[in-house]
Coordinates of C-alpha atoms and ligand atoms in Angstrom, one line a residue:
M1 CA 109.3 88.0 85.1
N2 CA 106.3 90.2 84.6
K3 CA 104.0 89.4 81.7
K4 CA 103.4 92.4 79.5
I5 CA 99.9 93.5 78.2
V6 CA 99.5 96.3 75.8
F7 CA 96.3 98.3 76.4
A8 CA 95.2 99.8 73.0
T9 CA 94.5 103.3 74.3
H10 CA 96.2 106.6 75.0
N11 CA 93.8 107.4 77.8
E12 CA 96.0 107.4 81.0
H13 CA 93.0 107.4 83.3
K14 CA 91.8 104.1 81.8
V15 CA 95.3 102.6 81.8
Q16 CA 95.6 103.4 85.5
E17 CA 92.3 101.6 86.3
V18 CA 93.5 98.5 84.4
R19 CA 97.0 98.6 86.0
T20 CA 95.5 98.7 89.5
M21 CA 93.6 95.5 88.9
L22 CA 96.2 93.5 86.8
S23 CA 99.5 94.4 88.6
P24 CA 98.8 92.0 91.5
L25 CA 98.5 89.2 89.0
G26 CA 102.0 89.9 87.7
Y27 CA 101.0 91.9 84.6
E28 CA 102.8 95.0 83.4
V29 CA 100.2 97.2 81.5
L30 CA 101.7 99.3 78.8
S31 CA 99.7 102.0 76.9
L32 CA 100.1 103.0 73.2
S33 CA 101.8 106.2 74.5
D34 CA 104.4 104.0 76.4
L35 CA 105.2 102.3 73.1
H36 CA 105.0 105.5 71.0
L37 CA 102.3 104.0 68.8
S38 CA 99.4 105.8 67.2
E39 CA 95.9 104.5 67.0
E40 CA 95.4 103.6 63.3
A41 CA 92.4 101.3 63.2
E42 CA 89.2 103.0 62.1
E43 CA 86.2 102.1 64.3
T44 CA 83.9 101.1 61.5
A45 CA 81.7 98.5 63.3
E46 CA 78.2 99.2 64.5
T47 CA 78.7 97.4 67.8
F48 CA 81.0 97.9 70.8
E49 CA 82.2 94.3 70.4
G50 CA 83.1 94.9 66.8
N51 CA 85.0 98.1 67.4
S52 CA 86.8 96.7 70.4
R53 CA 87.9 93.7 68.3
I54 CA 89.1 95.9 65.5
K55 CA 91.3 97.9 67.9
A56 CA 92.7 94.7 69.6
E57 CA 93.4 92.9 66.3
D58 CA 95.1 95.9 64.8
I59 CA 97.5 96.2 67.7
A60 CA 98.1 92.5 67.9
R61 CA 99.2 92.6 64.2
R62 CA 101.5 95.4 64.9
L63 CA 103.0 94.0 68.1
P64 CA 103.2 90.3 67.6
R65 CA 105.0 89.4 70.8
Y66 CA 102.6 91.1 73.3
A67 CA 99.2 90.2 74.8
V68 CA 96.8 92.9 73.8
L69 CA 93.8 94.4 75.6
S70 CA 91.3 97.0 74.0
D71 CA 88.1 98.6 75.0
D72 CA 85.2 100.4 73.4
S73 CA 82.5 102.1 75.4
G74 CA 79.7 104.5 75.3
L75 CA 76.3 105.6 76.5
E76 CA 73.1 103.9 75.2
I77 CA 69.8 105.7 75.7
R78 CA 66.8 103.3 75.2
A79 CA 64.2 105.9 74.0
L80 CA 66.7 107.1 71.4
G81 CA 67.3 103.6 70.0
G82 CA 70.6 103.2 71.7
F83 CA 72.0 106.6 70.7
P84 CA 74.8 107.9 71.0
G85 CA 76.1 104.3 71.5
V86 CA 79.1 103.5 69.4
H87 CA 79.0 107.1 68.2
S88 CA 79.5 108.5 71.8
A89 CA 82.9 109.9 71.1
R90 CA 82.1 111.2 67.6
F91 CA 78.7 112.8 68.3
M92 CA 79.1 116.6 67.7
E93 CA 82.8 116.0 67.3
G94 CA 84.9 119.1 68.1
E95 CA 82.4 120.4 70.7
G96 CA 82.9 120.2 74.4
Y97 CA 80.9 117.8 76.6
E98 CA 78.8 120.6 78.2
K99 CA 77.4 121.3 74.7
K100 CA 77.0 117.6 73.9
N101 CA 75.3 116.9 77.2
K102 CA 72.9 119.8 76.7
A103 CA 72.1 118.6 73.2
I104 CA 71.2 115.2 74.5
L105 CA 68.9 116.7 77.2
E106 CA 67.3 118.7 74.5
R107 CA 66.6 115.5 72.5
M108 CA 65.2 113.9 75.6
K109 CA 62.8 116.8 76.3
G110 CA 59.2 115.4 77.0
I111 CA 60.4 111.8 76.8
E112 CA 59.2 109.8 79.9
D113 CA 61.3 106.7 79.4
R114 CA 64.8 108.0 80.5
R115 CA 66.4 104.6 80.9
A116 CA 70.1 104.4 79.8
A117 CA 73.2 102.3 80.3
F118 CA 76.9 102.8 80.1
V119 CA 78.5 99.9 78.2
T120 CA 82.1 98.8 77.8
V121 CA 83.4 95.8 75.8
M122 CA 87.0 94.8 76.4
T123 CA 88.8 92.4 74.1
Y124 CA 91.8 90.3 75.2
I125 CA 94.2 88.5 72.8
D126 CA 96.9 86.4 74.4
E127 CA 100.5 86.6 73.1
E128 CA 100.3 83.2 71.4
R129 CA 97.2 84.3 69.5
K130 CA 95.3 81.3 70.7
I131 CA 92.7 83.1 72.8
E132 CA 90.6 86.1 71.8
K133 CA 87.9 86.9 74.3
S134 CA 85.5 89.7 74.9
F135 CA 84.0 90.9 78.2
R136 CA 80.9 93.1 78.4
G137 CA 80.3 95.4 81.4
E138 CA 77.1 97.5 81.8
D139 CA 75.9 99.9 84.4
T140 CA 72.2 100.9 84.1
G141 CA 70.5 104.1 85.1
R142 CA 68.7 107.0 83.6
I143 CA 69.2 110.4 82.0
V144 CA 68.6 113.3 84.3
S145 CA 66.0 115.9 83.3
S146 CA 68.0 119.1 83.7
F147 CA 71.7 119.9 83.3
P148 CA 73.3 119.8 86.8
E149 CA 74.7 122.9 88.4
G150 CA 78.2 123.2 89.9
K151 CA 81.4 121.3 89.6
Q152 CA 81.3 117.8 88.2
N153 CA 83.6 114.9 88.7
G154 CA 84.6 112.5 85.9
F155 CA 84.4 113.1 82.2
G156 CA 82.2 112.8 79.1
Y157 CA 78.5 112.0 79.8
D158 CA 79.1 111.6 83.6
P159 CA 77.0 114.6 84.6
I160 CA 73.8 113.5 82.9
F161 CA 73.9 109.8 83.9
F162 CA 72.1 108.9 87.1
S163 CA 73.3 105.4 88.1
D164 CA 70.8 102.9 89.6
A165 CA 73.5 101.3 91.6
L166 CA 74.9 104.5 93.1
Q167 CA 71.6 106.5 93.3
K168 CA 73.4 109.5 92.1
T169 CA 75.0 110.7 88.9
Y170 CA 78.5 109.7 87.9
G171 CA 79.3 113.5 88.0
E172 CA 78.4 113.5 91.7
A173 CA 80.2 110.3 92.5
S174 CA 83.8 110.1 93.7
P175 CA 86.2 108.2 91.5
E176 CA 86.2 105.3 94.0
E177 CA 82.3 105.1 94.0
K178 CA 82.2 105.2 90.2
N179 CA 84.9 102.5 89.9
R180 CA 82.9 100.2 92.2
V181 CA 80.0 100.0 89.7
S182 CA 81.0 101.4 86.4
H183 CA 80.7 99.6 83.0
R184 CA 84.5 99.6 82.7
S185 CA 85.2 98.1 86.1
R186 CA 82.5 95.4 85.5
A187 CA 84.2 94.4 82.2
L188 CA 87.6 94.6 83.8
R189 CA 86.5 92.3 86.7
Q190 CA 85.5 89.6 84.2
L191 CA 88.9 89.9 82.5
F192 CA 90.6 89.8 85.9
A193 CA 88.8 86.5 86.7
H194 CA 89.7 85.1 83.3
L195 CA 93.4 85.8 83.9
G196 CA 93.2 84.0 87.2
G197 CA 92.4 86.7 89.7
R198 CA 89.7 86.4 92.3
A199 CA 87.6 89.6 91.6
Ligands
IMP201 P1 85.9 105.0 74.4 O1 85.5 104.3 73.2 O2 86.0 104.1 75.6 O3 87.0 106.0 74.3 O4 84.6 105.9 74.8 C1 83.8 106.6 73.9 C2 83.1 107.7 74.5 O5 82.1 107.2 75.3 C3 83.9 108.7 75.3 O6 84.5 109.6 74.5 C4 82.8 109.3 76.1 O7 82.1 110.2 75.4 C5 81.9 108.1 76.4 N1 82.2 107.4 77.7 C6 82.8 106.2 77.8 N2 83.0 105.9 79.1 C7 82.5 107.0 79.8 C8 82.4 107.2 81.2 O8 82.8 106.4 82.1 N3 81.8 108.4 81.5 C9 81.4 109.3 80.6 N4 81.4 109.1 79.3 C10 82.0 107.9 78.9

């Protein structure tokens, strides 16, 4: 019988990434949408680890018989003290990402140190509530100097993040290229190894 893991998100794109890696290990990955559940926990922590745990523990309380996985992620810009960091989703809430990205480039005007990293922390809680583990994935790079022209792949801050590993922006990368190096895939590979896979 397949083991069920609830992934504490409504983002189908993320669910698909996790499903692709965990299905071969015999795990069935369910999203909050699959279970008709809302996200109730408020992300009040100041770290990715903290917010990821808040989400996982909330769902574990509400679904006592399932193993639970959560993630929290964002973009950290070194010269801005880690901003937008845990506030990546809430920064200029209500505005589209073109505006948010342009606002970040505006803040970075004249700043030479453009180093940045995408970060994901995933938390896993097993169904017997004996194990709670966090996995941190990072991809380093820098913030581009001008807003890129033309159609972009991906979402969020992808167009303004130039990945060291890819030597191009996430916006220019194909989904496969991004998945090879991204913060989320790096955290996911650690979870995959923890669950017995050979990543
Ligand atoms: P979440 O907590 O994983 O939902 O991510 C918070 C926010 O970080 C998202 O709303 C995006 O703004 C940003 N973010 C996270 N991962 C990515 C990514 O892979 N590309 C671009 N932006 C991302």
